[in-house]
PDB file of C-alpha atoms in Angstrom:
ATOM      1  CA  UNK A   8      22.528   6.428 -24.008  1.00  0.00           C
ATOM      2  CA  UNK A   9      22.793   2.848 -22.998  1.00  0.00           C
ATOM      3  CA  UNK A  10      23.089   4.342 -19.289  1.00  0.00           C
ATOM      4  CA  UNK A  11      19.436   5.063 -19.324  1.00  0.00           C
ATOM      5  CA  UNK A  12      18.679   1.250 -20.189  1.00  0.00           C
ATOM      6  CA  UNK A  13      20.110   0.492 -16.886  1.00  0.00           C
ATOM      7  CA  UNK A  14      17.888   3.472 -15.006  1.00  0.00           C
ATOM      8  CA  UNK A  15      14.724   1.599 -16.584  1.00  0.00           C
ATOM      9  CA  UNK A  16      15.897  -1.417 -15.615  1.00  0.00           C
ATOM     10  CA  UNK A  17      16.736  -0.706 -12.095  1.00  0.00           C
ATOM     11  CA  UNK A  18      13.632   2.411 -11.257  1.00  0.00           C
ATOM     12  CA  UNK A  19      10.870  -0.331 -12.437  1.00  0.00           C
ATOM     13  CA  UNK A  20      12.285  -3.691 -11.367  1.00  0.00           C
ATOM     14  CA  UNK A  21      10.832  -4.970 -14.613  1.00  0.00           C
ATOM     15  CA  UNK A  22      11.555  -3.265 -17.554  1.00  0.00           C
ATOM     16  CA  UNK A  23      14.710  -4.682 -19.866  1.00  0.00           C
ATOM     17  CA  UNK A  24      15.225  -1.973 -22.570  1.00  0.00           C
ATOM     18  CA  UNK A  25      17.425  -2.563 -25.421  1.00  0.00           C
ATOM     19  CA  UNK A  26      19.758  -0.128 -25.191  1.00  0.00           C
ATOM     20  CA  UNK A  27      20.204   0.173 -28.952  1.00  0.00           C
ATOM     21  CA  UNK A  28      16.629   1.735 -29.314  1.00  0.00           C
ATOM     22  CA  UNK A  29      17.806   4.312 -26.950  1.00  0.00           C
ATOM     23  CA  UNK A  30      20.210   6.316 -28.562  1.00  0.00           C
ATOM     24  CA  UNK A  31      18.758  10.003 -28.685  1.00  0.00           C
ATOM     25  CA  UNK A  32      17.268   9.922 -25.445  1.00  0.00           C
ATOM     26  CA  UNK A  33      18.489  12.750 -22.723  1.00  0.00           C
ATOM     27  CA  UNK A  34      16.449  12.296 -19.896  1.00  0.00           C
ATOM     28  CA  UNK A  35      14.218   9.747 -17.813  1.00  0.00           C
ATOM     29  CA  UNK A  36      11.565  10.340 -15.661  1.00  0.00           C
ATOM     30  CA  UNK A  37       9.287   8.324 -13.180  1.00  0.00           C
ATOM     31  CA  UNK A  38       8.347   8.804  -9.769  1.00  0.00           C
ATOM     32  CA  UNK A  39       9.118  12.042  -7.943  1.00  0.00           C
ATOM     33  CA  UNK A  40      12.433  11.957  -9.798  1.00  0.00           C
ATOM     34  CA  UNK A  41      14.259  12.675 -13.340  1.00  0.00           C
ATOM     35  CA  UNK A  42      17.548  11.634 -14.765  1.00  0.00           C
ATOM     36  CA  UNK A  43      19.183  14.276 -16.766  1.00  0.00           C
ATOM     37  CA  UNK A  44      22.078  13.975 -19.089  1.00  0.00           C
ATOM     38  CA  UNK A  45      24.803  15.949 -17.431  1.00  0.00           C
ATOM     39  CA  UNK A  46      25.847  17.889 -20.954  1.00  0.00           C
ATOM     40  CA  UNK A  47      22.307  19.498 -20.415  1.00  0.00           C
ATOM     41  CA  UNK A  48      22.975  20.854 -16.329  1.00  0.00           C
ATOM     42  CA  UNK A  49      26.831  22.219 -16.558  1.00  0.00           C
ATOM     43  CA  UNK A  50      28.897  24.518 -18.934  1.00  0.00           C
ATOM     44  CA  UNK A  51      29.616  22.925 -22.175  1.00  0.00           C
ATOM     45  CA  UNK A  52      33.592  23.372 -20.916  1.00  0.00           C
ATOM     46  CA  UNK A  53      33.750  21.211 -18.095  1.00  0.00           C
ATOM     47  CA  UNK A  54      30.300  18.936 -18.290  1.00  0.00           C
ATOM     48  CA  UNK A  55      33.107  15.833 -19.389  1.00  0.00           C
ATOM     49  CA  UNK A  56      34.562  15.964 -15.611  1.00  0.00           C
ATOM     50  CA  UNK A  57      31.071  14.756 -14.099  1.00  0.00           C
ATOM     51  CA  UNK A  58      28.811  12.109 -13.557  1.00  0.00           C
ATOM     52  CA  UNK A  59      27.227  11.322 -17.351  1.00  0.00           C
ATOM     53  CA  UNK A  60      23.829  11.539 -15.892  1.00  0.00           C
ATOM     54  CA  UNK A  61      22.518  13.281 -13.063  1.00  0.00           C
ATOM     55  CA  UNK A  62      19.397  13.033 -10.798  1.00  0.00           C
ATOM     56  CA  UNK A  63      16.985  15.997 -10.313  1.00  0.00           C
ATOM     57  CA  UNK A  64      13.664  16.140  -8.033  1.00  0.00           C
ATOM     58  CA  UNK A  65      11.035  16.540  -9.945  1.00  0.00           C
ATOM     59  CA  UNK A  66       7.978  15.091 -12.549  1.00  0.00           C
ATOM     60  CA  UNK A  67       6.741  15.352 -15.869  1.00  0.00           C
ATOM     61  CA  UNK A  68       3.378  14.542 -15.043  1.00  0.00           C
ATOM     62  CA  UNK A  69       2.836  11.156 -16.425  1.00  0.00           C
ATOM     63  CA  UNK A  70       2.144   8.234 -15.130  1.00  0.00           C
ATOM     64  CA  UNK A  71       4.372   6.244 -17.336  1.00  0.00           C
ATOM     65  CA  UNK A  72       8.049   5.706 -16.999  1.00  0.00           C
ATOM     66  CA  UNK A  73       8.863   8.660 -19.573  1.00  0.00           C
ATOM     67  CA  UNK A  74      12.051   8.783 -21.846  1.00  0.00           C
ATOM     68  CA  UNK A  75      12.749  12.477 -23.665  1.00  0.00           C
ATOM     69  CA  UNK A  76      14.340  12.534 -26.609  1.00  0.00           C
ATOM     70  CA  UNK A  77      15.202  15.671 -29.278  1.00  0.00           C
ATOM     71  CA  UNK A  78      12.962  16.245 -32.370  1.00  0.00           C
ATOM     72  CA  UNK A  79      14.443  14.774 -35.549  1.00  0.00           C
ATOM     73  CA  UNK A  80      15.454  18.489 -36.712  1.00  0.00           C
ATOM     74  CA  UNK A  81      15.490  21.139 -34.349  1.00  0.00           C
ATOM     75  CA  UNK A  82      15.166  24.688 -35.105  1.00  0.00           C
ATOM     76  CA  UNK A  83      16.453  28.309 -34.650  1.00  0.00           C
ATOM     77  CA  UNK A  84      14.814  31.484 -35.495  1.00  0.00           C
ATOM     78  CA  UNK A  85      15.728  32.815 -38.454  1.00  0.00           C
ATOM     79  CA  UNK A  86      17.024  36.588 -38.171  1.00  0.00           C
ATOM     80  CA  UNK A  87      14.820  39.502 -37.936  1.00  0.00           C
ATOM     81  CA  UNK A  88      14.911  42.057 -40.225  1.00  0.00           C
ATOM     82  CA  UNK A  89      13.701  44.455 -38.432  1.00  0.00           C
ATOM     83  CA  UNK A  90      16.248  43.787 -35.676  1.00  0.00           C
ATOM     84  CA  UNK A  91      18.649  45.640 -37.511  1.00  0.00           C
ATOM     85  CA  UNK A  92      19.058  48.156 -35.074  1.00  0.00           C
ATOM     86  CA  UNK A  93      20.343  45.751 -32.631  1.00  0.00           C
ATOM     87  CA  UNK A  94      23.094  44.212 -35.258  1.00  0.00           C
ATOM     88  CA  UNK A  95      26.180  46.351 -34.582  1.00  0.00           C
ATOM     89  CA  UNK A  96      28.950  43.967 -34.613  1.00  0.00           C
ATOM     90  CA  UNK A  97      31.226  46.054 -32.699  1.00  0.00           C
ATOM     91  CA  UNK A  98      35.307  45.235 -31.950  1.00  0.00           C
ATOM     92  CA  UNK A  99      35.929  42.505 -29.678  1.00  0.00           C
ATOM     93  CA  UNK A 100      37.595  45.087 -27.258  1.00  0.00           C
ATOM     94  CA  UNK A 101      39.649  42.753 -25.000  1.00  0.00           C
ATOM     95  CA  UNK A 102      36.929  42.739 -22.127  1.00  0.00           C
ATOM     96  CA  UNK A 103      34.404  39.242 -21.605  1.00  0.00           C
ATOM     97  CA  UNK A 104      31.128  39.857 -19.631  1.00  0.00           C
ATOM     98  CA  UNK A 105      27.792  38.397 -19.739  1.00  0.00           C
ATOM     99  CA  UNK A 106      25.697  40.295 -22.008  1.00  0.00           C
ATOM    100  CA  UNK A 107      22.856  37.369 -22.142  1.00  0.00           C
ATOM    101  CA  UNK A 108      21.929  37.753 -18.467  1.00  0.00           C
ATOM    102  CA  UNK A 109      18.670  37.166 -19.313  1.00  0.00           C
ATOM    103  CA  UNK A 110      18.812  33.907 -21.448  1.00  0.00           C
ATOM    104  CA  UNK A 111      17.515  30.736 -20.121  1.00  0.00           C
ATOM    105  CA  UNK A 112      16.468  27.093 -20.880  1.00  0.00           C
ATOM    106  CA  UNK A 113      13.251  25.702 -20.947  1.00  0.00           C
ATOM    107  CA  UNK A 114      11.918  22.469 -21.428  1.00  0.00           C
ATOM    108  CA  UNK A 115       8.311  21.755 -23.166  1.00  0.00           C
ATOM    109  CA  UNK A 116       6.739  18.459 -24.952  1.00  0.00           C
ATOM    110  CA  UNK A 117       5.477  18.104 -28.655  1.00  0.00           C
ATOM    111  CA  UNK A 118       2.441  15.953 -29.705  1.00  0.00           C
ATOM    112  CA  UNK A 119       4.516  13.438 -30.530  1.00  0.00           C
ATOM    113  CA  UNK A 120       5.189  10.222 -28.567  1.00  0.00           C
ATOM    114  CA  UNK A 121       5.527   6.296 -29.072  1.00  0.00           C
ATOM    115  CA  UNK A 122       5.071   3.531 -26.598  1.00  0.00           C
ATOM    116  CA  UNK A 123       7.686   1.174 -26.177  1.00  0.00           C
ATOM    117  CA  UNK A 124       7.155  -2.372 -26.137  1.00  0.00           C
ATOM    118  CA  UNK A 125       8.784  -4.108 -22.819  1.00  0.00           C
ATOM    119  CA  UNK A 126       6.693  -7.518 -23.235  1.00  0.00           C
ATOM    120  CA  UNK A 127       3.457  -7.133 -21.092  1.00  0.00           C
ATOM    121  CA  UNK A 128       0.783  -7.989 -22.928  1.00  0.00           C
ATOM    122  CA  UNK A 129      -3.254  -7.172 -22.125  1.00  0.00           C
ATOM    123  CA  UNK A 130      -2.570  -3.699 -20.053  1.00  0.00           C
ATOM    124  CA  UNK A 131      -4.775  -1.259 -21.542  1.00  0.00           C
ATOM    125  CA  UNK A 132      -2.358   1.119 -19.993  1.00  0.00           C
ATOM    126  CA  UNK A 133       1.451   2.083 -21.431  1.00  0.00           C
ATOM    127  CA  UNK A 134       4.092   1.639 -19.305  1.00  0.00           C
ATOM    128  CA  UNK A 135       6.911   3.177 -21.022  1.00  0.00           C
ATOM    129  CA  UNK A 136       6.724   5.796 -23.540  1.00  0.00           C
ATOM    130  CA  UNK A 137       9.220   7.625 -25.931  1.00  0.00           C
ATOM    131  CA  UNK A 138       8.378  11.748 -25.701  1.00  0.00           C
ATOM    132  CA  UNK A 139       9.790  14.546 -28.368  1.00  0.00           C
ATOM    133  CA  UNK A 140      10.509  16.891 -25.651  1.00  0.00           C
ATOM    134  CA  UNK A 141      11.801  20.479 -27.001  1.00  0.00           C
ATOM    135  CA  UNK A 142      14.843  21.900 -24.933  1.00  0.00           C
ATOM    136  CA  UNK A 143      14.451  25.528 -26.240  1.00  0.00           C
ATOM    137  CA  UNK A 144      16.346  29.068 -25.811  1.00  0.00           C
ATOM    138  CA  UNK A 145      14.538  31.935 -24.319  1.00  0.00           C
ATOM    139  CA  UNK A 146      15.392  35.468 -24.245  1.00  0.00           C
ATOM    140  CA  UNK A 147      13.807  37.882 -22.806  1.00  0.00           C
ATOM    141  CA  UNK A 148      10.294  35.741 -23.439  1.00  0.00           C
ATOM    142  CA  UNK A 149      11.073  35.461 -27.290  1.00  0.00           C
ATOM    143  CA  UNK A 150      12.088  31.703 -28.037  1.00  0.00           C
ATOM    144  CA  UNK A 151      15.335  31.756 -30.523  1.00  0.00           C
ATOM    145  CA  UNK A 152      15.248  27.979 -31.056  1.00  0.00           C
ATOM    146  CA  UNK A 153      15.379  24.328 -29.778  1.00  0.00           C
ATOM    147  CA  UNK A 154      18.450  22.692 -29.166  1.00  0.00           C
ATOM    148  CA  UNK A 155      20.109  19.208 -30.179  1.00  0.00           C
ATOM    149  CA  UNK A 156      22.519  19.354 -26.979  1.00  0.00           C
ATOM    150  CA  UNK A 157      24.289  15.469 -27.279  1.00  0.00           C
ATOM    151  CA  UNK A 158      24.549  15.577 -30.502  1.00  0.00           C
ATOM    152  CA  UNK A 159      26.904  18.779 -30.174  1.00  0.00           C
ATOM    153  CA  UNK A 160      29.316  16.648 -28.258  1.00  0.00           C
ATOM    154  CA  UNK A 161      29.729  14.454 -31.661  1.00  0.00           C
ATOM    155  CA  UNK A 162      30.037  17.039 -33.887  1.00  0.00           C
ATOM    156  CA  UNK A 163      34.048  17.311 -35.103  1.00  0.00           C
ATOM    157  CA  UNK A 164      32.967  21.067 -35.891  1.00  0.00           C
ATOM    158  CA  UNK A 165      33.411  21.466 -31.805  1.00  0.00           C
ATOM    159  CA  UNK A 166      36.232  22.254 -29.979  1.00  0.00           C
ATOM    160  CA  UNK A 167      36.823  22.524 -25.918  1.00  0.00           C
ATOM    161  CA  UNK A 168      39.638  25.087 -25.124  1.00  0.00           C
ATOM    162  CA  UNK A 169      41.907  24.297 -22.700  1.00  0.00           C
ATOM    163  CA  UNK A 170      44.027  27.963 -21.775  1.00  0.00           C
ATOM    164  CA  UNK A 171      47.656  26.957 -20.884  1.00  0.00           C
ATOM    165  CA  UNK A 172      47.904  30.533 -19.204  1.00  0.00           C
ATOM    166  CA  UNK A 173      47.669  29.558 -15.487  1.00  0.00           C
ATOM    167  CA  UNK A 174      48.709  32.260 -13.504  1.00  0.00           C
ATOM    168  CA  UNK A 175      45.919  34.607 -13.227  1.00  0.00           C
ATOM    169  CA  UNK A 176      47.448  37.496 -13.697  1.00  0.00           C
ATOM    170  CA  UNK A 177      49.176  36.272 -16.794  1.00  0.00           C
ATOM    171  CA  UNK A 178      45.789  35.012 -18.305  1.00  0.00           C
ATOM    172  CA  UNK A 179      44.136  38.918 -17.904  1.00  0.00           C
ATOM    173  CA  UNK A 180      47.120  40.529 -19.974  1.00  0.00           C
ATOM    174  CA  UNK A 181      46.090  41.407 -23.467  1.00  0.00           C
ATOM    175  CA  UNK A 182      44.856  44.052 -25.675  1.00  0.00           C
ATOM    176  CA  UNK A 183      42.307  44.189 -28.261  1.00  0.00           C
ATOM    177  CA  UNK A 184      42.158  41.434 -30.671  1.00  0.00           C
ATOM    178  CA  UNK A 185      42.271  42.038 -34.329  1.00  0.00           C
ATOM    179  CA  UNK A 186      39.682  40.974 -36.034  1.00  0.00           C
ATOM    180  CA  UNK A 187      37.365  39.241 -33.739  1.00  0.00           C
ATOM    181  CA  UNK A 188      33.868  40.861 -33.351  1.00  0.00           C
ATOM    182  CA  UNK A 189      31.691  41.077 -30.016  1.00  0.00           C
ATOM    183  CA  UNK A 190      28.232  39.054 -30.059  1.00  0.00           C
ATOM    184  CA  UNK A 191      26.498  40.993 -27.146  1.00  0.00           C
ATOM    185  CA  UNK A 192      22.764  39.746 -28.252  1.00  0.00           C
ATOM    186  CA  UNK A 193      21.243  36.752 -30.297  1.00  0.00           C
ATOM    187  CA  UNK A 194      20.273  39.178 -33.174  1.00  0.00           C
ATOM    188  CA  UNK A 195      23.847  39.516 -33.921  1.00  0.00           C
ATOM    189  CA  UNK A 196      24.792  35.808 -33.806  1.00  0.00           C
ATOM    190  CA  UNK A 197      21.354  35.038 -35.241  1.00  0.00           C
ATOM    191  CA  UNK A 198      23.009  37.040 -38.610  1.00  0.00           C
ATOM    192  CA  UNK A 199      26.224  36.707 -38.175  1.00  0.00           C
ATOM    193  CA  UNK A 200      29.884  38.575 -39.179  1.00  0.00           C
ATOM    194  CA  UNK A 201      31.865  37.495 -41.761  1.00  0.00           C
ATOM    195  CA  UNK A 202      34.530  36.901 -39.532  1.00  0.00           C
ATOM    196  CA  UNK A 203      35.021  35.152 -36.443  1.00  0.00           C
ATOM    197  CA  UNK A 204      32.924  36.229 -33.343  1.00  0.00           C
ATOM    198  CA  UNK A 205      32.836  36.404 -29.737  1.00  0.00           C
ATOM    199  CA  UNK A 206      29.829  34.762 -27.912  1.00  0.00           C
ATOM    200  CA  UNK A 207      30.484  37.416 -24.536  1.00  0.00           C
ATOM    201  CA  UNK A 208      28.371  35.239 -22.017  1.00  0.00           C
ATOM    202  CA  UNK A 209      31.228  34.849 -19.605  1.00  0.00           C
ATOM    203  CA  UNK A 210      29.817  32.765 -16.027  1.00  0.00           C
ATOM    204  CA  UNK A 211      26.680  32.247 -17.611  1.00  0.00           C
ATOM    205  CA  UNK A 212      26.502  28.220 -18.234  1.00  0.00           C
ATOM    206  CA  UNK A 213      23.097  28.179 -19.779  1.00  0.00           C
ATOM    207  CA  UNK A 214      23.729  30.964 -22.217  1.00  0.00           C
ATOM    208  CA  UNK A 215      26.971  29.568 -23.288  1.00  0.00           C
ATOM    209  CA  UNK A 216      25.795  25.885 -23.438  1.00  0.00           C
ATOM    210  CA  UNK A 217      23.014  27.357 -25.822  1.00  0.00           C
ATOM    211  CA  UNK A 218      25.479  29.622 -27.599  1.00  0.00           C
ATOM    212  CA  UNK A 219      27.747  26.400 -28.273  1.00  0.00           C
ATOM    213  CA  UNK A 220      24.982  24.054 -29.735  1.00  0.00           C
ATOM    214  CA  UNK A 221      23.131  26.640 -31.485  1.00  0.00           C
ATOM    215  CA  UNK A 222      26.446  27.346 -32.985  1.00  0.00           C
ATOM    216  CA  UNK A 223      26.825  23.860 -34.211  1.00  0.00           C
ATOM    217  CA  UNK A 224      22.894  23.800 -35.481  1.00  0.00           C
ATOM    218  CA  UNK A 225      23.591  27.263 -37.480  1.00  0.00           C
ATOM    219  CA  UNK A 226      26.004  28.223 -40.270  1.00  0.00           C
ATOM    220  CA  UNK A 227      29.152  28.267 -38.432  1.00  0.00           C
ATOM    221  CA  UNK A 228      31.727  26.649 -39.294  1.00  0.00           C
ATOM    222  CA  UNK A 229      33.669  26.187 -36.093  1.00  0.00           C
ATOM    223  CA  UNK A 230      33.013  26.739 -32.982  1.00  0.00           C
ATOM    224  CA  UNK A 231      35.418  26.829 -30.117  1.00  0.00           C
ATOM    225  CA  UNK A 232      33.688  27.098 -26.154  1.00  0.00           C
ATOM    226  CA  UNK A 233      36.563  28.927 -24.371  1.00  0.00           C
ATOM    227  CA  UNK A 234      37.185  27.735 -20.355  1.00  0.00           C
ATOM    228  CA  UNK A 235      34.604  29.444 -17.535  1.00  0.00           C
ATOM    229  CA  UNK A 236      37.354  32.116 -16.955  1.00  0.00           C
ATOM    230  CA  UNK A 237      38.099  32.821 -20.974  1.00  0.00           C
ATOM    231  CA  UNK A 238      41.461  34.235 -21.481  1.00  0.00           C
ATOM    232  CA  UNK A 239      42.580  37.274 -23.946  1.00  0.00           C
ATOM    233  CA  UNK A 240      45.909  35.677 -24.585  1.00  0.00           C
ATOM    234  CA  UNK A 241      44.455  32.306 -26.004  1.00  0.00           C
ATOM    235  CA  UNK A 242      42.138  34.531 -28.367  1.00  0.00           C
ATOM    236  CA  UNK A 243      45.801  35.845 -30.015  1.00  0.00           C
ATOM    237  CA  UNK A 244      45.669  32.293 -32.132  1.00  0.00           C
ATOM    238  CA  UNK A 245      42.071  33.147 -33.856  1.00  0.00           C
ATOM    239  CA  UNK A 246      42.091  36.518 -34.882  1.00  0.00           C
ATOM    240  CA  UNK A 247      42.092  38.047 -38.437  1.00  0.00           C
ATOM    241  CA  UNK A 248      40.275  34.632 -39.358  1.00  0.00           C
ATOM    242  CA  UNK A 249      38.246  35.040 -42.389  1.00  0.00           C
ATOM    243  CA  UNK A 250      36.255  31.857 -41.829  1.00  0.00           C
ATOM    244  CA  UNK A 251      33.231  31.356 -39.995  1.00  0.00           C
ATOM    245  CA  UNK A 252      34.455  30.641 -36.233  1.00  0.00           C
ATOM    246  CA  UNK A 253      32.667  31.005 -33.194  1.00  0.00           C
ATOM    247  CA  UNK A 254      34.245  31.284 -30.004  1.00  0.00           C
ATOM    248  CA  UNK A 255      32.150  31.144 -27.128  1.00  0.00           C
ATOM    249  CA  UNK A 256      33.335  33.076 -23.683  1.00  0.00           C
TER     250      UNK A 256
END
C-alpha cells in the first residue's frame, strides 16, 4: 500500500520509500506504535467505510522501522480424518449464531526478513526491514491456517452483501432454506459440502473475517460475507445451489 510509504516517510523524517516495492505490506511498526491495515481490525462487511489504515499502541520488538508483509503462499490445515465425528453438515435451519466463539487471530514472525535500502551508507545497523509476519487462525489452541487478508479484497471470487430488507422485523421473517448446509466448526468447512454452506459466526468479526479469506485461500468457489445482522430472506436467492458457495453470516 502506497499509504505506508507516506507513514515511513513522515514516522522517521528521513526515509523516502518507493511505494512500488511496497505492495504486500499490511502493517508498520516503530516506536511505541503500529499501523494496521483496517481490512485486518473490522468485519470483512463494513471494513470499506473506514480509515484504510489504522493506528494501534503497541511494538514488535525491534529496533528498526518494521514493515509486515504475508508469506508468498499461505496455508490452511488440511482436514482431519479423524475429525469425522465432528463433520455433520446439518440443515441450515433458518437460525444464525456464533458457533466459533472461540476463534481468534494471532499474529507471529517467520525467519524470513530483508533490509531495505533507503540510501545511508556505513551504518552497521538496518534501519528498515521487510518481515514475513504470519496472521494465523486459532481455535481452541489448534492453528487452522495463515491468512492472505488484502489480497481477499482483490479476489473477483468475493462478494459483499448488501440486504435490501430494512425493516427489522421484515429482515427476521423466513423459514428454512433449501439446500444450504450449517458450518458450526472449522472441521466442517475444512471438508466441505457439496453444496453451498453457511459460515454461522454471526457478531463475531474475527471469525468471519477468517471464515471469508480462508474461503477465498480454499476450494470454494464463491464466497459471499453476508451484512453483521445476516438476513434469512436474502439467503432465498442461494439455495439449492449445486456449486461451491460460501456464505459467511
Amino acid at each position: 500500500m502506497k499509504s505506508f510509504a507516506c507513514l515511513a516517510w513522515f514516522e522517521s523524517g528521513e526515509f523516502d520509500i518507493a511505494p512500488n516495492g511496497l505492495g504486500d505490506v499490511f502493517a508498520l511498526a516503530n516506536g511505541d506504535s503500529i499501523y494496521v491495515a483496517s481490512a485486518f481490525l473490522s468485519d470483512p462487511a463494513v471494513y470499506r467505510s473506514k480509515a484504510p489504515i489504522s493506528r494501534v499502541f503497541g511494538n514488535v520488538g525491534r529496533p528498526e522501522l518494521t514493515l509486515m508483509i504475508p508469506p508468498s503462499h499461505p496455508r490452511l490445515a488440511e482436514p482431519d480424518l479423524r475429525s469425522w465425528k465432528l463433520i455433520n453438515h446439518c440443515p441450515f435451519d433458518g437460525t444464525f449464531q456464533n458457533g466459533f466463539a472461540s476463534t481468534s487471530l494471532h499474529l507471529t514472525f517467520t525467519d524470513f526478513e530483508m533490509p531495505l535500502d533507503v540510501g545511508a551508507r556505513g551504518l552497521r545497523d538496518r534501519q528498515v526491514v521487510l518481515l514475513e509476519s504470519l496472521v494465523s487462525i486459532d481455535d481452541r489452541g489448534r492453528k487452522v491456517g495463515d491468512l492472505d487478508i488484502l489480497s481477499m479484497f482483490d479476489s473477483e471470487r468475493l462478494t459483499i452483501e448488501i440486504c435490501p430488507h430494512m425493516n427489522e422485523h421484515e429482515a427476521q421473517e423466513g423459514s428454512p432454506v433449501d439446500g444450504l448446509v450449517s458450518l458450526d466448526c472449522w472441521d466442517e468447512f475444512l471438508d466441505p459440502p457439496r453444496s453451498a454452506g453457511v459460515f454461522r459466526a454471526t457478531g463475531n468479526w474475527q471469525a468471519r473475517l477468517s471464515a471469508a479469506a480462508a474461503g477465498i485461500q480454499a476450494a470454494w468457489k464463491r464466497v459471499l460475507v453476508l451484512p453483521e445482522s445476516p438476513c434469512v430472506r436474502c439467503l432465498q436467492n442461494y439455495k439449492n445451489m449445486d456449486e461451491s458457495l460460501l456464505l459467511v453470516a
